[in-house]
mmCIF file of C-alpha atoms in Angstrom:
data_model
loop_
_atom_site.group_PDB
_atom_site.id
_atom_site.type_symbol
_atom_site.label_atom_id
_atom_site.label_comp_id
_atom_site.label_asym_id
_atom_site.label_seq_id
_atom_site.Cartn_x
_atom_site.Cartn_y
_atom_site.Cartn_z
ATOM 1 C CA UNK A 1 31.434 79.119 332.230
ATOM 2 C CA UNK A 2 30.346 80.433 335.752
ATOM 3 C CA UNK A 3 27.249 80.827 337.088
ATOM 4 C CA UNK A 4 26.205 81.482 341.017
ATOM 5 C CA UNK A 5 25.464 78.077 341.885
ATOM 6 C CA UNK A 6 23.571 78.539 345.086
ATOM 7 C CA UNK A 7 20.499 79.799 345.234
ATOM 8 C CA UNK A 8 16.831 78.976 346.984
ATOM 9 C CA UNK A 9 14.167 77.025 345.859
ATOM 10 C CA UNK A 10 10.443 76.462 346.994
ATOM 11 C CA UNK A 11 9.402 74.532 350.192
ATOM 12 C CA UNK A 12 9.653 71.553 349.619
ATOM 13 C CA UNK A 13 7.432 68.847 351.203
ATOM 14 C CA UNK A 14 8.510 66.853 354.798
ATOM 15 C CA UNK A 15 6.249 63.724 355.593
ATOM 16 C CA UNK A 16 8.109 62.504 358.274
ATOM 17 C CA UNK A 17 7.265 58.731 358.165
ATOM 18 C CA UNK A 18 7.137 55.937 361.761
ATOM 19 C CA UNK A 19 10.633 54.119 361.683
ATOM 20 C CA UNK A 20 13.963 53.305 363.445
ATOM 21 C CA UNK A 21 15.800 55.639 365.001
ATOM 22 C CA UNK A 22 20.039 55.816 364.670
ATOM 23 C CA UNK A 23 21.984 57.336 366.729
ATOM 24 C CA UNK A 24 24.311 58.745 364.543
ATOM 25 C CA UNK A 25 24.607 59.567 360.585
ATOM 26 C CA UNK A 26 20.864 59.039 359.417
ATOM 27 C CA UNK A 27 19.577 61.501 357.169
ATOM 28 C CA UNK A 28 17.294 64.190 358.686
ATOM 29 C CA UNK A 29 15.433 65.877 355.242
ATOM 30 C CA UNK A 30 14.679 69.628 354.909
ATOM 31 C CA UNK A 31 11.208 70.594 355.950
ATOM 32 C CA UNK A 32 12.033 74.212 354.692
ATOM 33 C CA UNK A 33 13.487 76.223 351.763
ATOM 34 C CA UNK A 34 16.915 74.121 350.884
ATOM 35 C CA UNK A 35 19.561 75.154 348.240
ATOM 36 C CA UNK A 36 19.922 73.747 344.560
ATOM 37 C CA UNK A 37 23.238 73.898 342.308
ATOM 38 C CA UNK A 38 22.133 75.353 338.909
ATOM 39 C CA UNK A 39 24.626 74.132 335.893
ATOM 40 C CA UNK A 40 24.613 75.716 332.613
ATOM 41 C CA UNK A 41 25.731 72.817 330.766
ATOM 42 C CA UNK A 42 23.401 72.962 327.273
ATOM 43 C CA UNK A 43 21.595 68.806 326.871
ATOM 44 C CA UNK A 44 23.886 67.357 329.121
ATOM 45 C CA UNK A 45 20.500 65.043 330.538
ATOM 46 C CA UNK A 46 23.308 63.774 333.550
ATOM 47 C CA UNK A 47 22.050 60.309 334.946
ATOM 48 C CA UNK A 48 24.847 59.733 337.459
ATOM 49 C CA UNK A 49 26.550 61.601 340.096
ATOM 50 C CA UNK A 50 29.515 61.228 342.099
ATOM 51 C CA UNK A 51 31.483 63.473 344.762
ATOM 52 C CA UNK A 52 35.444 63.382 343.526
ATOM 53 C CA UNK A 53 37.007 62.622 346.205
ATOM 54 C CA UNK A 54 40.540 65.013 345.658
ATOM 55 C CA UNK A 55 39.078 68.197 344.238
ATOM 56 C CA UNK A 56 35.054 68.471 345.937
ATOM 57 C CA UNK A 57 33.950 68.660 341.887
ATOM 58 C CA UNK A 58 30.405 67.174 341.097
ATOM 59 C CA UNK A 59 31.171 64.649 339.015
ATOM 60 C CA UNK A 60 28.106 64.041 336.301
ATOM 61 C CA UNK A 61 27.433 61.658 333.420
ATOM 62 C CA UNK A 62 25.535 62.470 330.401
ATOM 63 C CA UNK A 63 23.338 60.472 328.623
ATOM 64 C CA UNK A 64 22.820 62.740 325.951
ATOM 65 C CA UNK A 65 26.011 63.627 325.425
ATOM 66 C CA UNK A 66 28.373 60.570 326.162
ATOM 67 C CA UNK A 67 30.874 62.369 328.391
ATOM 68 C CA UNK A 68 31.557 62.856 332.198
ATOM 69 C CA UNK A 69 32.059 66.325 333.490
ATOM 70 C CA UNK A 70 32.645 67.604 336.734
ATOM 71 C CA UNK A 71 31.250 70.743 338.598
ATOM 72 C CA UNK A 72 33.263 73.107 340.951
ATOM 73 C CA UNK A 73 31.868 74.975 343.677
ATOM 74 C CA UNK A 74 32.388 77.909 342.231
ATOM 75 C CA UNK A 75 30.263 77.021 339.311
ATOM 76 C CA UNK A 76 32.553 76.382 336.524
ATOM 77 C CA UNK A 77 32.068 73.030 334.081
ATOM 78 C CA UNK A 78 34.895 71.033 332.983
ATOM 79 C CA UNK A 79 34.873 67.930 330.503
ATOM 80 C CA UNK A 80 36.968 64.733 332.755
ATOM 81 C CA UNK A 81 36.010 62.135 330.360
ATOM 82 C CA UNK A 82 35.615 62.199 326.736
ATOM 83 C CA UNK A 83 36.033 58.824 324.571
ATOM 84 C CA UNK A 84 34.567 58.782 321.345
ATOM 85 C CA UNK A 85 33.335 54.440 322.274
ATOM 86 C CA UNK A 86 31.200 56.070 325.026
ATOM 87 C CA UNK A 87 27.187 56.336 323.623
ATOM 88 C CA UNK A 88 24.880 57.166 327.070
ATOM 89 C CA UNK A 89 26.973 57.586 329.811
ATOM 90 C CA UNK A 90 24.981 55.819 332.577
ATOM 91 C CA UNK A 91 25.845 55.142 336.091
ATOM 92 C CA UNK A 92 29.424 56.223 337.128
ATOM 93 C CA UNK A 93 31.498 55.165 339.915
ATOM 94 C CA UNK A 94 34.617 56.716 341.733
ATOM 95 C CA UNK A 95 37.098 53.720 342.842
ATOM 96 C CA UNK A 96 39.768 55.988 345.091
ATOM 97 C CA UNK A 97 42.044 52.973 346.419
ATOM 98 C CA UNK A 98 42.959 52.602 343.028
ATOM 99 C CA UNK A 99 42.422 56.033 341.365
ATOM 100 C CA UNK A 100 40.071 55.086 338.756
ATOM 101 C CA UNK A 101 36.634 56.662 337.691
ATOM 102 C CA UNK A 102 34.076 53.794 335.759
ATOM 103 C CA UNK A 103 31.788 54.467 333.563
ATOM 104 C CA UNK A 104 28.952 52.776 331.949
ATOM 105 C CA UNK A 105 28.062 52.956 328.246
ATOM 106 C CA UNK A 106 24.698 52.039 327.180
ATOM 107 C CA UNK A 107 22.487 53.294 323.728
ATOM 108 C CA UNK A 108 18.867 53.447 323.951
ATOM 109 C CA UNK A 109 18.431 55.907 321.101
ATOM 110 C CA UNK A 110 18.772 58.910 322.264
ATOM 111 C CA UNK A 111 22.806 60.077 322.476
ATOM 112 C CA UNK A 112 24.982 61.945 320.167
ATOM 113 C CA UNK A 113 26.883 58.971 319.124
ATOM 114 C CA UNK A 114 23.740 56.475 319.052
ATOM 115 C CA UNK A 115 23.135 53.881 316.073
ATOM 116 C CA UNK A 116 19.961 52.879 315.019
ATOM 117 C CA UNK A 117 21.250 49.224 315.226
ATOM 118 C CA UNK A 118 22.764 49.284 318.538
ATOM 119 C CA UNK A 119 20.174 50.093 320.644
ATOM 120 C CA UNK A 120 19.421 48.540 323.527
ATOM 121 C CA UNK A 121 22.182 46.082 322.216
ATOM 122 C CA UNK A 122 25.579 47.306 322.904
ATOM 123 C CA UNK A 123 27.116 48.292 326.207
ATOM 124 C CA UNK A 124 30.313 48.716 327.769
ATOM 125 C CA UNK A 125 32.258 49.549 331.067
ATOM 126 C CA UNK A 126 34.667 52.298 330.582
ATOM 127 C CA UNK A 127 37.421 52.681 332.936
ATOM 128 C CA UNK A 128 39.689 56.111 333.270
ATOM 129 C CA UNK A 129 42.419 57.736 335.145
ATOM 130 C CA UNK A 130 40.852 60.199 337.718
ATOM 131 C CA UNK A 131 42.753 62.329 337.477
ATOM 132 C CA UNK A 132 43.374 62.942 334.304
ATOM 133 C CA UNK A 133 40.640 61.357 332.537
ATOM 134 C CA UNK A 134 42.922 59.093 330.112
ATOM 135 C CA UNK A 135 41.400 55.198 329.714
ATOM 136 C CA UNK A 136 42.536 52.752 331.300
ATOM 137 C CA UNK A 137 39.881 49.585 330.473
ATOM 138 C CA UNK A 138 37.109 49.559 327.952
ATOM 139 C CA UNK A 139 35.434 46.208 328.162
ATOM 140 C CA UNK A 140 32.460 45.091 326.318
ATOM 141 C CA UNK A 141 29.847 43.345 327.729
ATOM 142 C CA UNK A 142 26.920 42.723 325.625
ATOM 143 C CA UNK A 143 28.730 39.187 324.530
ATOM 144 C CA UNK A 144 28.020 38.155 328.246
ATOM 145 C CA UNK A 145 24.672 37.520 327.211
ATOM 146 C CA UNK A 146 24.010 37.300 323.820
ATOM 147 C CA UNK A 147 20.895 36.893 323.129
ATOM 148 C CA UNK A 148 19.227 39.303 325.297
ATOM 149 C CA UNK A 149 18.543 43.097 324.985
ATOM 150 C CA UNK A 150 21.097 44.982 327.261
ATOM 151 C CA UNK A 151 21.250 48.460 329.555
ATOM 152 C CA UNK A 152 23.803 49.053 331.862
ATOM 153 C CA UNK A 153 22.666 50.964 334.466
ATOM 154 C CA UNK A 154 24.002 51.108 337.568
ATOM 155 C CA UNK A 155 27.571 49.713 338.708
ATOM 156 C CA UNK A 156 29.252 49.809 342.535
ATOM 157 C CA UNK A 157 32.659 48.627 343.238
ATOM 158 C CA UNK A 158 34.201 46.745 346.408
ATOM 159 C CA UNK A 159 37.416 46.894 348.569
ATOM 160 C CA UNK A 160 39.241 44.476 345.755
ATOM 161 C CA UNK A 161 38.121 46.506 342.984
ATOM 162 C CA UNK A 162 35.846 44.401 340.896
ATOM 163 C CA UNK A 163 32.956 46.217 339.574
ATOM 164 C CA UNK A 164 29.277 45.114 339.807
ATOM 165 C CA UNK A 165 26.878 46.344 336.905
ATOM 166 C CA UNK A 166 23.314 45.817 336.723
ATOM 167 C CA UNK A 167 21.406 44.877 333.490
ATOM 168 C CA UNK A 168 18.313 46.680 333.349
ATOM 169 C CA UNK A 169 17.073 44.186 330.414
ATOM 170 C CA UNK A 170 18.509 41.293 331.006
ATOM 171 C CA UNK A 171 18.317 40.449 333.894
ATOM 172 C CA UNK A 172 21.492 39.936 335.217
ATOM 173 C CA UNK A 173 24.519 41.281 337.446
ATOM 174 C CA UNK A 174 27.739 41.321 336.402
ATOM 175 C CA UNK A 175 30.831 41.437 337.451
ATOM 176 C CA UNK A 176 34.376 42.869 336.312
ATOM 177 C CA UNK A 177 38.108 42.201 337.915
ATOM 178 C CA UNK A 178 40.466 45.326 338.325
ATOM 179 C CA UNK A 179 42.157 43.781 335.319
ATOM 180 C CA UNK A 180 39.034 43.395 333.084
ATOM 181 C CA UNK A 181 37.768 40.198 332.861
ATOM 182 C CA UNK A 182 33.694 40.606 332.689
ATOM 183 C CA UNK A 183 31.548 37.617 333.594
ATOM 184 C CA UNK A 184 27.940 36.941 335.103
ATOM 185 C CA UNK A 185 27.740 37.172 338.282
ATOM 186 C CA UNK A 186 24.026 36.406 338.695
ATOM 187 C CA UNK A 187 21.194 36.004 336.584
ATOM 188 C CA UNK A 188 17.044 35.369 337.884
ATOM 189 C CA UNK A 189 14.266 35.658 336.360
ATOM 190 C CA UNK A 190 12.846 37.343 339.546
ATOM 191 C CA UNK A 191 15.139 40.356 338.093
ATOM 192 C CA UNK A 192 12.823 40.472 334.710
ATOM 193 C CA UNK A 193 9.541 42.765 334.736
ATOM 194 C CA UNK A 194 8.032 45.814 332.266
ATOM 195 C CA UNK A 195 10.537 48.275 331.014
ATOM 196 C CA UNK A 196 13.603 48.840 333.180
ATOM 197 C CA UNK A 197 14.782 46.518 335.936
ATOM 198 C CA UNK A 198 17.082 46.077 338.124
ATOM 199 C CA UNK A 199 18.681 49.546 338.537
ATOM 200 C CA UNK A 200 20.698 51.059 341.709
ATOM 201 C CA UNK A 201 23.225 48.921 343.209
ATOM 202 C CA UNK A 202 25.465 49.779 346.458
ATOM 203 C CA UNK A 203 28.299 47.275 348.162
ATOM 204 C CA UNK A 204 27.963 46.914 351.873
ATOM 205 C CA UNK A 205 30.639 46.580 353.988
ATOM 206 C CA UNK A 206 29.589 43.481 355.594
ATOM 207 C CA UNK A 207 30.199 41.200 352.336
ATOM 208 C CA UNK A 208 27.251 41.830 350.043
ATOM 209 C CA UNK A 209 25.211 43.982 347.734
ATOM 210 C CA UNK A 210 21.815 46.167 347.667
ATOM 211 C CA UNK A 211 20.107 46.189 344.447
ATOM 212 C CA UNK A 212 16.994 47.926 343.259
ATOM 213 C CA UNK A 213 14.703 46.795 341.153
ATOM 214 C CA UNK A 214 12.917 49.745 339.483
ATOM 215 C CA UNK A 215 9.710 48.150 337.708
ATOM 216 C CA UNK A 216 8.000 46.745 341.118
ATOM 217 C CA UNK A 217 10.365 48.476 343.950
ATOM 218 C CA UNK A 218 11.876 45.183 344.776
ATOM 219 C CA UNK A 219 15.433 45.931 346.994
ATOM 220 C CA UNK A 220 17.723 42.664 346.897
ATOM 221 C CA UNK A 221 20.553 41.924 349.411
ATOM 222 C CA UNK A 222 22.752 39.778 347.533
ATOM 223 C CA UNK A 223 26.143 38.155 349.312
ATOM 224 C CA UNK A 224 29.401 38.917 346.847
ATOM 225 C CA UNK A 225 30.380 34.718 348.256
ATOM 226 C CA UNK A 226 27.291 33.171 347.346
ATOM 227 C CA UNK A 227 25.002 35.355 344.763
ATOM 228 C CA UNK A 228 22.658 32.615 344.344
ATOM 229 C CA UNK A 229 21.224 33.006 347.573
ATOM 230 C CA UNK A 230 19.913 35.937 347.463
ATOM 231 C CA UNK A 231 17.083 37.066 349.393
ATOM 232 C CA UNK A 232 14.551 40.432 348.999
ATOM 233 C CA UNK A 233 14.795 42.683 351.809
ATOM 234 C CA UNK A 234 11.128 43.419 353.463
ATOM 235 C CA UNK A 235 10.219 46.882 353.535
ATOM 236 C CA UNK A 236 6.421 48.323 354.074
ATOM 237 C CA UNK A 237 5.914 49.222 351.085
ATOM 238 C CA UNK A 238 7.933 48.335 347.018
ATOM 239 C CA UNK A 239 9.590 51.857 346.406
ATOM 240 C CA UNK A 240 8.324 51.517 342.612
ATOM 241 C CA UNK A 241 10.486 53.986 340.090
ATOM 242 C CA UNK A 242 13.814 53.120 342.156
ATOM 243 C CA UNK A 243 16.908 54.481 340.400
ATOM 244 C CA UNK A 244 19.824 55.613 342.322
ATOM 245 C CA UNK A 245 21.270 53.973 345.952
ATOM 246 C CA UNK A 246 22.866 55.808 348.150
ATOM 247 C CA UNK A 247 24.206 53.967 351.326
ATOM 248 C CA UNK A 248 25.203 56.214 354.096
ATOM 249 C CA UNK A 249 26.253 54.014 356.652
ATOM 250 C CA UNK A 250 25.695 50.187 357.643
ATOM 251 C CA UNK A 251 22.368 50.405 358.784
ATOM 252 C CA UNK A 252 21.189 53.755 356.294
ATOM 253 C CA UNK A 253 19.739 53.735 352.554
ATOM 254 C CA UNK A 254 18.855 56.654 350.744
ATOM 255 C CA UNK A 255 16.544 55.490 347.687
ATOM 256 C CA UNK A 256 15.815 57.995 344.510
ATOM 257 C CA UNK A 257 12.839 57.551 342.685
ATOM 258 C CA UNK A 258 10.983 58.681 339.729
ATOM 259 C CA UNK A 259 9.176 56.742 337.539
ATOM 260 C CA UNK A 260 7.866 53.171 336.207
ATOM 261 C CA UNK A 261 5.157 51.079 335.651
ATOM 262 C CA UNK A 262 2.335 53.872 335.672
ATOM 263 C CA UNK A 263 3.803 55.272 338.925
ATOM 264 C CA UNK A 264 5.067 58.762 339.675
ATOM 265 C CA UNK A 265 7.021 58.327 342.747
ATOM 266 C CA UNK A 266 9.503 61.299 342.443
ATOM 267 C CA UNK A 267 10.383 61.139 346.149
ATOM 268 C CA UNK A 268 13.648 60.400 348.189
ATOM 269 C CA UNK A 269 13.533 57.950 351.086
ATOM 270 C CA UNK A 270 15.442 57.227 353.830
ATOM 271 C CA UNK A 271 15.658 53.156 354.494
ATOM 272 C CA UNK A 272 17.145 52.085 358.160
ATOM 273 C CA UNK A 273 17.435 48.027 359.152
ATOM 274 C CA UNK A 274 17.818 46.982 362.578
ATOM 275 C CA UNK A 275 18.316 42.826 361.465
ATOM 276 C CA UNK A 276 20.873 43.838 358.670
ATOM 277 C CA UNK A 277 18.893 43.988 355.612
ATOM 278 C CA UNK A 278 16.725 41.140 355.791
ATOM 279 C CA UNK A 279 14.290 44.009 356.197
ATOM 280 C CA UNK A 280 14.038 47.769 356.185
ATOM 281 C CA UNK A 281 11.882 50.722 357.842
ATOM 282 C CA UNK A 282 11.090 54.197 356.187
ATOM 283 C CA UNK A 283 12.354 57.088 358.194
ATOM 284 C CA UNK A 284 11.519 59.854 356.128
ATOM 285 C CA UNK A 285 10.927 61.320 352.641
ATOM 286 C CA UNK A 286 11.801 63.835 350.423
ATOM 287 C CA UNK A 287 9.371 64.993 347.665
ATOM 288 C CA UNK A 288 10.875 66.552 344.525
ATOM 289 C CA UNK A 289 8.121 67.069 342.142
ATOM 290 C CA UNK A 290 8.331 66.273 338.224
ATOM 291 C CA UNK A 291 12.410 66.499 337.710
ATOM 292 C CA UNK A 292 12.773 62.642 337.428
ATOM 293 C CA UNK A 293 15.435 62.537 339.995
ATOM 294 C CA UNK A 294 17.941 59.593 339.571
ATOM 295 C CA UNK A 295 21.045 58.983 342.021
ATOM 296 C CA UNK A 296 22.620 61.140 344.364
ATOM 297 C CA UNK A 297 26.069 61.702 346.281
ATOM 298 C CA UNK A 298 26.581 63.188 349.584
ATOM 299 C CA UNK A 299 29.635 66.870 350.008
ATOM 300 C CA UNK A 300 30.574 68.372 353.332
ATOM 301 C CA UNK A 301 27.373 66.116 355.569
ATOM 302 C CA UNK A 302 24.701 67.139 353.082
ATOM 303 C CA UNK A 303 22.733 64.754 349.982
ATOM 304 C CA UNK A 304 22.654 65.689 347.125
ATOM 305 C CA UNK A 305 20.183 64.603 344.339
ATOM 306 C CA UNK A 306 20.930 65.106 340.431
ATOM 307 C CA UNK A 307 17.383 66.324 338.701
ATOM 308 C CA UNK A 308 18.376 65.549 335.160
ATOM 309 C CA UNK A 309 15.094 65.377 333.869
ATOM 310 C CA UNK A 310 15.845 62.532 331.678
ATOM 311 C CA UNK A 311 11.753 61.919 331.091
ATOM 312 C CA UNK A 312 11.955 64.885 328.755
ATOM 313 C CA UNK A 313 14.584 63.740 326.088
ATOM 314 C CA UNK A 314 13.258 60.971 324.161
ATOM 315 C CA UNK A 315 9.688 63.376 323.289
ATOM 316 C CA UNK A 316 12.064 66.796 322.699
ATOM 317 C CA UNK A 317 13.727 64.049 320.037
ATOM 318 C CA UNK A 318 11.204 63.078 318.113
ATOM 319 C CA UNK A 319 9.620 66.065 318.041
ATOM 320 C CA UNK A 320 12.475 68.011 317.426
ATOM 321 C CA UNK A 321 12.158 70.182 320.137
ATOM 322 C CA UNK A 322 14.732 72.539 321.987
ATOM 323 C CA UNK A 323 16.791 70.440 324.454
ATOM 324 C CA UNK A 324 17.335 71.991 328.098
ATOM 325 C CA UNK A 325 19.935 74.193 328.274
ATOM 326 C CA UNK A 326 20.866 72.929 331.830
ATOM 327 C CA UNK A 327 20.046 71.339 334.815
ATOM 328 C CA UNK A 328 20.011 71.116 338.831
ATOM 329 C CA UNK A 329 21.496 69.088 341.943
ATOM 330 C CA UNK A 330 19.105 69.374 344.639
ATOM 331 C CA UNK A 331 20.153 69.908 348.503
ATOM 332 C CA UNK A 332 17.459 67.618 349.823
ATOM 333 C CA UNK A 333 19.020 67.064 353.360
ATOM 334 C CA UNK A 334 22.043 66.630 355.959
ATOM 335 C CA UNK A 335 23.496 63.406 357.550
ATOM 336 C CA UNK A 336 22.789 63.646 361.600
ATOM 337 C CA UNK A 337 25.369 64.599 363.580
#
């Protein structure tokens, strides 16, 4: 299907906020009309969003329907992954050293291929060609913690290849070789709270990752060589509703949020350190209204921000309502020059 995939939106709001300047690659945010991508793809409800890195395609999953897709510029929609163990495809991740695409399978009740007795109880990581889609890995990892309730929600990969998942329910990060073997890499009970938890996760180059916790706005720097000491990074104010991490450079966050615990952040910040994480300044904001942004991706110097509008499918559900019939990735800004 094809579709003209640019087209203007309404202003949307600047507040430009007191912070630490870069001198290259921070994010400057629109302060005037900016561009959207409009994809007729009928309840898709896409969670995560990735740039592949051969072809330019948006690369989406869906929760609703348990697939990946990717998006050209020119507007058409393609199915890359389709694998009948998948339930809500979750956060996704592009490994390019090793030409590999991971996926993450949770069920909370509301995909295609959910079961009343799985949810909120089974998850997987789901690894595939990426260039062809074919798998390559499918490793289960609710057994890593039995006895708890499970999401997979984010995942981020580093220069070896081992993938690092976050647990929105239980509490825990784990972590999974090139070859498959899944273990814990940390568990706290600072990472428990109401509803979903610990969310967006990004590797740093320096040795160590930046994870979100979505129920209180809590951001975590956590080194991959000693997890356990792990320390919160200070920032003015908790970014409650954090979903998606985007790390731009060393020094550069870009943090989606919607919604949790009574608050409606829908807003995109941009995070800069000077001390290397132990703490972190707001440069600036982006304001997207009620679309329940969740992660974003950055093509040709400029972010992009999937509005899947995920709030929407668990009431059109139960009430047997008529599910969207597409959705939009928002132009929010460009990367300085």
């Amino acid at each position: 299907m094809k579709t003209s995939i640019y087209k203007s939106l309404l202003t949307s709001s600047l507040i430009t906020l007191a912070g630490m300047a870069h001198a290259e690659e921070d994010v400057a945010f629109w302060d005037d009309a900016s561009k959207s991508v409009s994809v007729p793809a009928e309840a898709l409800y896409p969670e995560g969003i990735e740039l592949h890195p051969k072809t330019g395609e948006f690369l989406l999953g869906s929760i609703r329907k348990g697939k990946v897709i990717a998006l050209s510029e020119d507007g058409s929609v393609r199915t890359i992954v389709e694998d009948e163990r998948l339930r809500s495809v979750v956060g996704i991740r592009v490994d390019e050293a090793r030409n590999r695409l991971l996926v993450n399978s949770s069920d909370y009740g509301v995909a295609e291929r959910s079961e009343p007795s799985d949810k909120f109880a089974t998850m997987a990581l789901g690894v595939y060609d990426l260039d062809t889609g074919e798998p390559v890995l499918f490793v289960n990892l609710a057994g890593l913690r039995p006895d708890e309730a499970h999401f997979a929600n984010d995942l981020a990969v580093d220069d070896a290849g081992n993938a690092y998942i976050t647990d929105s329910l239980a509490a825990a990060i784990y972590k999974v070789t090139p070859a498959g073997q899944a273990s814990v890499f940390l568990t706290h009970e600072d990472f428990r709270g109401s509803g979903f938890n610990l969310n967006g996760i990004q590797v740093h180059p320096d040795g160590y990752l930046l994870v979100a916790k979505k129920s209180d706005g809590s951001l975590f720097k956590v080194p991959l060589d000693r997890p356990a000491e792990f320390s919160r990074v200070a920032t003015p104010k908790p970014l409650v509703g954090t979903d998606g991490l985007l790390l731009v450079d060393a020094d550069t966050l870009v943090v989606i949020t919607n919604l949790a615990s009574g608050v409606e952040s829908n807003t995109v910040f941009s995070l800069s350190t000077s001390d290397d994480w132990g703490s972190a300044n707001i440069e600036g904001q982006f304001e997207t209204g009620d679309v329940y942004p969740t992660t974003g991706t950055i093509k040709d110097g400029k972010v992009f921000v999937n509005y899947g509008r995920l709030n929407t499918l668990g009431a059109t559900l139960e009430n047997n309502g008529a599910l969207l019939e597409g959705f939009t990735i928002q132009e929010v800004g460009q990367l300085k020059q």
